[in-house]
PDB file of C-alpha atoms and ligand atoms in Angstrom:
ATOM      1  CA  MET A1150       0.000   0.000   0.000  1.00  0.00           C
ATOM      2  CA  LEU A1151       1.354   3.403  -0.965  1.00  0.00           C
ATOM      3  CA  ASN A1152       0.517   6.483   1.097  1.00  0.00           C
ATOM      4  CA  LYS A1153       1.544  10.116   0.919  1.00  0.00           C
ATOM      5  CA  TRP A1154       1.986  11.622   4.340  1.00  0.00           C
ATOM      6  CA  GLU A1155       3.098  14.943   5.729  1.00  0.00           C
ATOM      7  CA  GLY A1156       5.887  14.286   8.187  1.00  0.00           C
ATOM      8  CA  ILE A1157       8.959  15.454  10.046  1.00  0.00           C
ATOM      9  CA  ILE A1158      12.119  13.348  10.279  1.00  0.00           C
ATOM     10  CA  LEU A1159      12.856  12.586  13.939  1.00  0.00           C
ATOM     11  CA  LYS A1160      15.802  10.312  13.350  1.00  0.00           C
ATOM     12  CA  SER A1161      17.874   9.089  10.436  1.00  0.00           C
ATOM     13  CA  ILE A1162      20.311   6.228  10.958  1.00  0.00           C
ATOM     14  CA  PRO A1163      22.782   4.954   8.349  1.00  0.00           C
ATOM     15  CA  TYR A1164      22.083   1.333   7.470  1.00  0.00           C
ATOM     16  CA  GLY A1165      24.459  -0.795   5.438  1.00  0.00           C
ATOM     17  CA  GLU A1166      26.499   0.761   2.676  1.00  0.00           C
ATOM     18  CA  SER A1167      23.961   3.046   1.140  1.00  0.00           C
ATOM     19  CA  ASN A1168      20.673   3.024   3.076  1.00  0.00           C
ATOM     20  CA  LYS A1169      19.144   4.927   5.935  1.00  0.00           C
ATOM     21  CA  ILE A1170      16.479   3.896   8.401  1.00  0.00           C
ATOM     22  CA  VAL A1171      14.320   6.925   9.081  1.00  0.00           C
ATOM     23  CA  THR A1172      11.828   7.563  11.836  1.00  0.00           C
ATOM     24  CA  LEU A1173       9.282  10.177  10.936  1.00  0.00           C
ATOM     25  CA  TYR A1174       6.330  11.621  12.732  1.00  0.00           C
ATOM     26  CA  THR A1175       3.418  12.089  10.350  1.00  0.00           C
ATOM     27  CA  ARG A1176       0.428  14.374  10.710  1.00  0.00           C
ATOM     28  CA  GLU A1177      -1.984  11.695   9.503  1.00  0.00           C
ATOM     29  CA  ALA A1178      -0.715   8.427  10.939  1.00  0.00           C
ATOM     30  CA  GLY A1179       1.651   9.142  13.824  1.00  0.00           C
ATOM     31  CA  LYS A1180       5.145   7.738  14.042  1.00  0.00           C
ATOM     32  CA  MET A1181       6.573   5.528  11.298  1.00  0.00           C
ATOM     33  CA  THR A1182       9.868   3.820  10.621  1.00  0.00           C
ATOM     34  CA  ALA A1183      10.911   3.189   7.042  1.00  0.00           C
ATOM     35  CA  MET A1184      13.890   2.091   5.000  1.00  0.00           C
ATOM     36  CA  ALA A1185      15.182   4.721   2.586  1.00  0.00           C
ATOM     37  CA  ARG A1186      17.159   2.779   0.019  1.00  0.00           C
ATOM     38  CA  GLY A1187      20.205   4.541  -1.368  1.00  0.00           C
ATOM     39  CA  ALA A1188      19.570   7.614   0.814  1.00  0.00           C
ATOM     40  CA  LYS A1189      23.111   7.576   2.217  1.00  0.00           C
ATOM     41  CA  LYS A1190      24.542   8.349  -1.221  1.00  0.00           C
ATOM     42  CA  PRO A1191      24.869  12.125  -1.640  1.00  0.00           C
ATOM     43  CA  ALA A1192      23.523  11.932  -5.191  1.00  0.00           C
ATOM     44  CA  SER A1193      20.363  10.120  -4.098  1.00  0.00           C
ATOM     45  CA  ARG A1194      17.115  12.032  -4.477  1.00  0.00           C
ATOM     46  CA  LEU A1195      16.339  10.837  -0.947  1.00  0.00           C
ATOM     47  CA  ALA A1196      19.570  12.203   0.594  1.00  0.00           C
ATOM     48  CA  ALA A1197      18.287  15.689   1.493  1.00  0.00           C
ATOM     49  CA  VAL A1198      14.700  14.834   2.427  1.00  0.00           C
ATOM     50  CA  THR A1199      15.846  12.181   4.904  1.00  0.00           C
ATOM     51  CA  GLN A1200      17.960  14.538   7.003  1.00  0.00           C
ATOM     52  CA  THR A1201      16.820  14.957  10.589  1.00  0.00           C
ATOM     53  CA  PHE A1202      14.236  17.745  11.211  1.00  0.00           C
ATOM     54  CA  THR A1203      13.224  17.992   7.526  1.00  0.00           C
ATOM     55  CA  HIS A1204       9.521  18.725   7.132  1.00  0.00           C
ATOM     56  CA  GLY A1205       7.999  17.376   3.940  1.00  0.00           C
ATOM     57  CA  PHE A1206       5.593  15.111   2.122  1.00  0.00           C
ATOM     58  CA  TYR A1207       6.687  11.493   2.089  1.00  0.00           C
ATOM     59  CA  LEU A1208       5.564   8.619  -0.089  1.00  0.00           C
ATOM     60  CA  LEU A1209       5.673   5.439   1.989  1.00  0.00           C
ATOM     61  CA  ARG A1210       5.117   1.890   0.895  1.00  0.00           C
ATOM     62  CA  SER A1211       3.956  -0.335   3.706  1.00  0.00           C
ATOM     63  CA  GLY A1212       3.768  -4.093   3.729  1.00  0.00           C
ATOM     64  CA  ARG A1213       5.021  -6.856   5.935  1.00  0.00           C
ATOM     65  CA  GLY A1214       7.731  -5.575   8.247  1.00  0.00           C
ATOM     66  CA  MET A1215       9.299  -2.183   7.866  1.00  0.00           C
ATOM     67  CA  GLY A1216       7.927   0.172   5.258  1.00  0.00           C
ATOM     68  CA  THR A1217       9.925   1.737   2.454  1.00  0.00           C
ATOM     69  CA  LEU A1218      10.333   5.423   1.837  1.00  0.00           C
ATOM     70  CA  GLU A1219       9.879   5.819  -1.891  1.00  0.00           C
ATOM     71  CA  GLN A1220       9.938   9.576  -2.356  1.00  0.00           C
ATOM     72  CA  GLY A1221      10.107  12.800  -0.447  1.00  0.00           C
ATOM     73  CA  GLU A1222       9.210  16.350  -1.289  1.00  0.00           C
ATOM     74  CA  PRO A1223      10.585  18.949   1.141  1.00  0.00           C
ATOM     75  CA  ILE A1224       8.380  21.691   2.601  1.00  0.00           C
ATOM     76  CA  ASP A1225      11.090  23.102   4.871  1.00  0.00           C
ATOM     77  CA  SER A1226      14.656  21.879   5.363  1.00  0.00           C
ATOM     78  CA  MET A1227      14.937  23.790   8.699  1.00  0.00           C
ATOM     79  CA  ARG A1228      18.119  25.463   7.600  1.00  0.00           C
ATOM     80  CA  HIS A1229      18.716  27.525  10.739  1.00  0.00           C
ATOM     81  CA  ILE A1230      18.335  24.455  12.966  1.00  0.00           C
ATOM     82  CA  ARG A1231      20.859  22.615  10.848  1.00  0.00           C
ATOM     83  CA  GLU A1232      23.410  25.435  10.871  1.00  0.00           C
ATOM     84  CA  ASP A1233      23.256  26.590  14.493  1.00  0.00           C
ATOM     85  CA  LEU A1234      24.721  24.343  17.178  1.00  0.00           C
ATOM     86  CA  GLU A1235      22.438  25.551  19.966  1.00  0.00           C
ATOM     87  CA  ALA A1236      19.330  25.235  17.761  1.00  0.00           C
ATOM     88  CA  THR A1237      20.443  21.750  16.656  1.00  0.00           C
ATOM     89  CA  SER A1238      20.991  20.648  20.253  1.00  0.00           C
ATOM     90  CA  TYR A1239      17.539  21.695  21.476  1.00  0.00           C
ATOM     91  CA  ALA A1240      15.820  20.398  18.340  1.00  0.00           C
ATOM     92  CA  SER A1241      17.603  17.041  18.853  1.00  0.00           C
ATOM     93  CA  TYR A1242      16.379  16.965  22.408  1.00  0.00           C
ATOM     94  CA  ILE A1243      12.778  17.586  21.295  1.00  0.00           C
ATOM     95  CA  ALA A1244      13.023  14.941  18.551  1.00  0.00           C
ATOM     96  CA  GLU A1245      14.466  12.380  20.973  1.00  0.00           C
ATOM     97  CA  LEU A1246      11.861  13.137  23.637  1.00  0.00           C
ATOM     98  CA  ILE A1247       8.984  12.709  21.170  1.00  0.00           C
ATOM     99  CA  ASP A1248      10.562   9.581  19.694  1.00  0.00           C
ATOM    100  CA  ARG A1249      10.970   7.994  23.122  1.00  0.00           C
ATOM    101  CA  LEU A1250       7.466   8.835  24.334  1.00  0.00           C
ATOM    102  CA  THR A1251       5.569   7.548  21.295  1.00  0.00           C
ATOM    103  CA  GLU A1252       5.107   4.172  19.610  1.00  0.00           C
ATOM    104  CA  ASP A1253       5.232   3.309  15.913  1.00  0.00           C
ATOM    105  CA  HIS A1254       1.776   3.693  14.335  1.00  0.00           C
ATOM    106  CA  GLY A1255       0.569   5.101  17.640  1.00  0.00           C
ATOM    107  CA  GLN A1256      -1.526   8.201  17.211  1.00  0.00           C
ATOM    108  CA  SER A1257      -1.144  10.673  20.034  1.00  0.00           C
ATOM    109  CA  PRO A1258      -3.343  13.710  19.512  1.00  0.00           C
ATOM    110  CA  ASN A1259      -1.485  16.961  18.909  1.00  0.00           C
ATOM    111  CA  VAL A1260       2.010  15.488  18.861  1.00  0.00           C
ATOM    112  CA  PHE A1261       2.571  16.304  15.201  1.00  0.00           C
ATOM    113  CA  GLY A1262       1.259  19.835  15.754  1.00  0.00           C
ATOM    114  CA  LEU A1263       3.510  20.295  18.763  1.00  0.00           C
ATOM    115  CA  LEU A1264       6.610  19.004  16.965  1.00  0.00           C
ATOM    116  CA  HIS A1265       5.800  21.103  13.926  1.00  0.00           C
ATOM    117  CA  GLU A1266       5.243  24.299  15.930  1.00  0.00           C
ATOM    118  CA  ALA A1267       8.329  23.736  18.067  1.00  0.00           C
ATOM    119  CA  LEU A1268      10.755  23.087  15.211  1.00  0.00           C
ATOM    120  CA  HIS A1269       9.416  25.960  13.151  1.00  0.00           C
ATOM    121  CA  ALA A1270       9.707  28.286  16.160  1.00  0.00           C
ATOM    122  CA  ILE A1271      13.344  27.249  16.708  1.00  0.00           C
ATOM    123  CA  ASN A1272      14.004  27.588  12.998  1.00  0.00           C
ATOM    124  CA  GLU A1273      12.587  31.115  13.169  1.00  0.00           C
ATOM    125  CA  GLN A1274      15.081  31.799  15.959  1.00  0.00           C
ATOM    126  CA  TYR A1275      12.839  31.931  18.990  1.00  0.00           C
ATOM    127  CA  ASP A1276      14.702  31.010  22.188  1.00  0.00           C
ATOM    128  CA  PRO A1277      15.352  27.268  21.643  1.00  0.00           C
ATOM    129  CA  GLU A1278      15.779  26.612  25.362  1.00  0.00           C
ATOM    130  CA  ALA A1279      12.298  28.014  26.081  1.00  0.00           C
ATOM    131  CA  ILE A1280      10.760  26.121  23.157  1.00  0.00           C
ATOM    132  CA  ALA A1281      12.258  22.807  24.357  1.00  0.00           C
ATOM    133  CA  LEU A1282      10.874  23.556  27.792  1.00  0.00           C
ATOM    134  CA  PHE A1283       7.354  24.146  26.404  1.00  0.00           C
ATOM    135  CA  VAL A1284       7.586  20.801  24.633  1.00  0.00           C
ATOM    136  CA  GLU A1285       8.629  19.044  27.845  1.00  0.00           C
ATOM    137  CA  TRP A1286       5.592  20.436  29.680  1.00  0.00           C
ATOM    138  CA  LYS A1287       3.203  19.707  26.832  1.00  0.00           C
ATOM    139  CA  MET A1288       4.408  16.137  26.343  1.00  0.00           C
ATOM    140  CA  LEU A1289       3.616  15.184  29.950  1.00  0.00           C
ATOM    141  CA  PRO A1290       0.096  13.872  29.121  1.00  0.00           C
ATOM    142  CA  VAL A1291       1.538  11.841  26.219  1.00  0.00           C
ATOM    143  CA  ALA A1292       3.904  10.312  28.779  1.00  0.00           C
ATOM    144  CA  GLY A1293       0.862   9.448  30.890  1.00  0.00           C
ATOM    145  CA  VAL A1294       1.327  12.215  33.453  1.00  0.00           C
ATOM    146  CA  HIS A1295      -1.600  14.571  34.031  1.00  0.00           C
ATOM    147  CA  PRO A1296      -0.544  17.279  36.464  1.00  0.00           C
ATOM    148  CA  VAL A1297      -3.311  19.036  38.392  1.00  0.00           C
ATOM    149  CA  LEU A1298      -2.711  22.711  37.723  1.00  0.00           C
ATOM    150  CA  HIS A1299      -6.170  24.299  37.810  1.00  0.00           C
ATOM    151  CA  GLN A1300      -6.828  23.675  41.514  1.00  0.00           C
ATOM    152  CA  CYS A1301      -5.344  22.116  44.630  1.00  0.00           C
ATOM    153  CA  ALA A1302      -4.587  18.471  43.784  1.00  0.00           C
ATOM    154  CA  ASN A1303      -5.717  17.367  47.223  1.00  0.00           C
ATOM    155  CA  CYS A1304      -8.778  19.439  48.211  1.00  0.00           C
ATOM    156  CA  GLY A1305      -9.771  21.166  44.979  1.00  0.00           C
ATOM    157  CA  ALA A1306      -9.419  24.705  46.374  1.00  0.00           C
ATOM    158  CA  THR A1307      -8.671  27.434  43.859  1.00  0.00           C
ATOM    159  CA  GLU A1308      -7.910  30.191  46.375  1.00  0.00           C
ATOM    160  CA  GLY A1309      -4.888  30.561  48.588  1.00  0.00           C
ATOM    161  CA  GLU A1310      -1.152  30.189  48.441  1.00  0.00           C
ATOM    162  CA  PHE A1311       0.165  27.353  46.314  1.00  0.00           C
ATOM    163  CA  ALA A1312       3.145  25.053  46.109  1.00  0.00           C
ATOM    164  CA  PHE A1313       4.164  22.402  43.596  1.00  0.00           C
ATOM    165  CA  SER A1314       4.027  18.845  44.905  1.00  0.00           C
ATOM    166  CA  PHE A1315       5.909  16.033  43.160  1.00  0.00           C
ATOM    167  CA  GLN A1316       4.026  13.570  45.297  1.00  0.00           C
ATOM    168  CA  GLU A1317       0.595  14.815  44.104  1.00  0.00           C
ATOM    169  CA  ILE A1318       1.963  15.892  40.681  1.00  0.00           C
ATOM    170  CA  GLY A1319       0.408  19.307  40.764  1.00  0.00           C
ATOM    171  CA  PHE A1320      -0.415  22.266  42.939  1.00  0.00           C
ATOM    172  CA  LEU A1321      -1.228  22.064  46.634  1.00  0.00           C
ATOM    173  CA  CYS A1322      -2.937  24.900  48.489  1.00  0.00           C
ATOM    174  CA  HIS A1323      -1.529  26.162  51.800  1.00  0.00           C
ATOM    175  CA  ARG A1324      -4.196  24.220  53.744  1.00  0.00           C
ATOM    176  CA  CYS A1325      -2.799  20.995  52.291  1.00  0.00           C
ATOM    177  CA  PHE A1326       0.925  21.808  52.600  1.00  0.00           C
ATOM    178  CA  PRO A1327       1.336  19.329  55.513  1.00  0.00           C
ATOM    179  CA  ILE A1328       0.559  16.291  53.345  1.00  0.00           C
ATOM    180  CA  ASP A1329       3.803  16.663  51.360  1.00  0.00           C
ATOM    181  CA  PRO A1330       6.999  17.502  53.254  1.00  0.00           C
ATOM    182  CA  TYR A1331       8.971  17.915  50.013  1.00  0.00           C
ATOM    183  CA  LEU A1332       6.787  20.442  48.203  1.00  0.00           C
ATOM    184  CA  VAL A1333       8.323  23.360  46.322  1.00  0.00           C
ATOM    185  CA  ARG A1334       6.960  26.794  47.275  1.00  0.00           C
ATOM    186  CA  ILE A1335       6.057  28.936  44.272  1.00  0.00           C
ATOM    187  CA  THR A1336       5.122  32.576  43.754  1.00  0.00           C
ATOM    188  CA  PRO A1337       1.850  33.566  42.014  1.00  0.00           C
ATOM    189  CA  THR A1338       3.933  34.524  38.960  1.00  0.00           C
ATOM    190  CA  GLN A1339       5.533  31.085  38.830  1.00  0.00           C
ATOM    191  CA  LEU A1340       2.112  29.489  39.209  1.00  0.00           C
ATOM    192  CA  ARG A1341       0.784  31.442  36.229  1.00  0.00           C
ATOM    193  CA  LEU A1342       3.865  30.572  34.205  1.00  0.00           C
ATOM    194  CA  ILE A1343       3.485  26.844  34.862  1.00  0.00           C
ATOM    195  CA  ARG A1344      -0.160  27.007  33.754  1.00  0.00           C
ATOM    196  CA  THR A1345       0.828  28.938  30.654  1.00  0.00           C
ATOM    197  CA  PHE A1346       3.525  26.428  29.693  1.00  0.00           C
ATOM    198  CA  PHE A1347       1.107  23.589  30.077  1.00  0.00           C
ATOM    199  CA  THR A1348      -1.949  25.033  28.362  1.00  0.00           C
ATOM    200  CA  VAL A1349      -1.125  27.798  25.887  1.00  0.00           C
ATOM    201  CA  PRO A1350      -0.064  26.898  22.308  1.00  0.00           C
ATOM    202  CA  ILE A1351       3.581  27.474  21.412  1.00  0.00           C
ATOM    203  CA  GLN A1352       2.885  30.140  18.813  1.00  0.00           C
ATOM    204  CA  GLN A1353       1.365  32.295  21.557  1.00  0.00           C
ATOM    205  CA  VAL A1354       4.110  31.802  24.087  1.00  0.00           C
ATOM    206  CA  GLY A1355       7.151  31.383  21.830  1.00  0.00           C
ATOM    207  CA  SER A1356       7.819  35.096  21.885  1.00  0.00           C
ATOM    208  CA  LEU A1357       7.872  35.336  25.708  1.00  0.00           C
ATOM    209  CA  LYS A1358      11.253  36.539  26.891  1.00  0.00           C
ATOM    210  CA  LEU A1359      12.183  34.357  29.836  1.00  0.00           C
ATOM    211  CA  LYS A1360      14.982  34.990  32.273  1.00  0.00           C
ATOM    212  CA  LYS A1361      17.623  32.306  32.696  1.00  0.00           C
ATOM    213  CA  ALA A1362      16.569  31.752  36.328  1.00  0.00           C
ATOM    214  CA  THR A1363      12.915  31.330  35.294  1.00  0.00           C
ATOM    215  CA  LYS A1364      13.853  28.732  32.713  1.00  0.00           C
ATOM    216  CA  GLN A1365      16.031  26.920  35.247  1.00  0.00           C
ATOM    217  CA  PHE A1366      13.155  26.823  37.726  1.00  0.00           C
ATOM    218  CA  MET A1367      10.630  25.569  35.153  1.00  0.00           C
ATOM    219  CA  LYS A1368      13.117  22.993  33.907  1.00  0.00           C
ATOM    220  CA  LYS A1369      13.894  21.698  37.379  1.00  0.00           C
ATOM    221  CA  ILE A1370      10.220  21.021  38.051  1.00  0.00           C
ATOM    222  CA  VAL A1371       9.374  19.371  34.753  1.00  0.00           C
ATOM    223  CA  ARG A1372      12.536  17.241  34.685  1.00  0.00           C
ATOM    224  CA  THR A1373      11.974  16.044  38.228  1.00  0.00           C
ATOM    225  CA  VAL A1374       8.479  14.937  37.157  1.00  0.00           C
ATOM    226  CA  TYR A1375       9.963  13.086  34.145  1.00  0.00           C
ATOM    227  CA  ASP A1376      12.672  11.470  36.278  1.00  0.00           C
ATOM    228  CA  GLU A1377      10.264  10.343  38.970  1.00  0.00           C
ATOM    229  CA  GLN A1378       7.177   9.474  36.923  1.00  0.00           C
ATOM    230  CA  VAL A1379       8.347   8.570  33.438  1.00  0.00           C
ATOM    231  CA  GLY A1380      11.948   7.460  33.859  1.00  0.00           C
ATOM    232  CA  VAL A1381      13.225   8.222  30.359  1.00  0.00           C
ATOM    233  CA  ARG A1382      16.901   9.036  30.036  1.00  0.00           C
ATOM    234  CA  LEU A1383      17.656  11.016  26.934  1.00  0.00           C
ATOM    235  CA  LYS A1384      21.064  10.848  25.274  1.00  0.00           C
ATOM    236  CA  SER A1385      20.806  14.411  24.000  1.00  0.00           C
ATOM    237  CA  ARG A1386      20.196  15.736  27.523  1.00  0.00           C
ATOM    238  CA  SER A1387      23.730  15.332  28.834  1.00  0.00           C
ATOM    239  CA  PHE A1388      25.102  17.342  25.925  1.00  0.00           C
ATOM    240  CA  LEU A1389      22.518  20.055  26.533  1.00  0.00           C
ATOM    241  CA  ASP A1390      23.318  20.176  30.243  1.00  0.00           C
ATOM    242  CA  GLN A1391      26.962  20.582  29.359  1.00  0.00           C
ATOM    243  CA  LEU A1392      26.102  23.310  26.879  1.00  0.00           C
ATOM    244  CA  GLU A1393      24.095  25.173  29.514  1.00  0.00           C
ATOM    245  CA  ARG A1394      26.890  24.951  32.062  1.00  0.00           C
ATOM    246  CA  THR A1395      29.580  26.047  29.621  1.00  0.00           C
ATOM    247  CA  PRO A1396      28.009  28.370  27.040  1.00  0.00           C
ATOM    248  CA  GLU A1397      31.497  29.200  25.724  1.00  0.00           C
ATOM    249  CA  LEU A1398      31.218  25.920  23.809  1.00  0.00           C
ATOM    250  CA  LEU A1399      28.894  27.781  21.484  1.00  0.00           C
ATOM    251  CA  PRO A1400      30.138  29.917  18.624  1.00  0.00           C
ATOM    252  CA  GLN A1401      30.541  33.421  20.037  1.00  0.00           C
ATOM    253  CA  LYS A1402      27.518  35.051  18.354  1.00  0.00           C
ATOM    254  CA  GLU A1403      25.804  36.219  21.549  1.00  0.00           C
ATOM    255  CA  LYS A1404      28.923  37.727  23.051  1.00  0.00           C
ATOM    256  CA  SER A1405      29.707  39.747  19.953  1.00  0.00           C
ATOM    257  CA  GLU A1406      26.127  41.052  19.927  1.00  0.00           C
ATOM    258  CA  GLU A1407      26.517  42.224  23.501  1.00  0.00           C
ATOM    259  CA  LYS A1408      29.750  44.038  22.691  1.00  0.00           C
ATOM    260  CA  GLY A1409      28.050  45.886  19.880  1.00  0.00           C
ATOM    261  CA  GLU A1410      25.492  47.451  22.205  1.00  0.00           C
TER     262      GLU A1410
HETATM  263 ZN1   ZN B2654      -5.812  22.021  49.311  1.00  0.00          ZN
END
């Protein structure tokens, strides 16, 4: 059976002398893995369209076993992501997270839309760290975690002071603070930010300018939830952590901008 699907390449692995095995997330049918014969050869018409992050239309032949990628027609090659180390690193993290949290042929609602919005936002040079963070929050339900963020997770109150509880996976009001000795106190601003990350579409929040400390705080919470509830270890995360600790690893574009001001 031959199908034409809109998809984004999550992963592309060399296979044998001239082939690639590609994992793509399609708008219509979820995640797929397919053999792209000859795609490793630079002259192949499949070489460019099978590069990671490419957004395009893909002609897939499915049968017994793994499908075959017959043709691809690029919509966007995501040039900025490919050329910028920081953009590549965060986009790789997003692709790996989505790959790890979804199954082949499994249809998770909104995952294609989220991936599509996130990669395009990074490609348009929105803050890639913030975009990756939005994706982490928004993928929680796909990972089976449904944080309670609209009320107190214990008593349902909507008024009062709030804290984040990893035990309850959500907010606790001050009346319920005693049930979790390890809760994290949050300000009303942080509470609003967490709700925003979880509920508002990326195109509306992608332009938010977030302070480093805010991103660190949001990241600490969401990653603790992943570590405790989901238990996925991502290969691309250790590189990112290293990048965040030692930004001088990056080409010096930001520093030279600062000097110019
Ligand atoms: Zn309560």
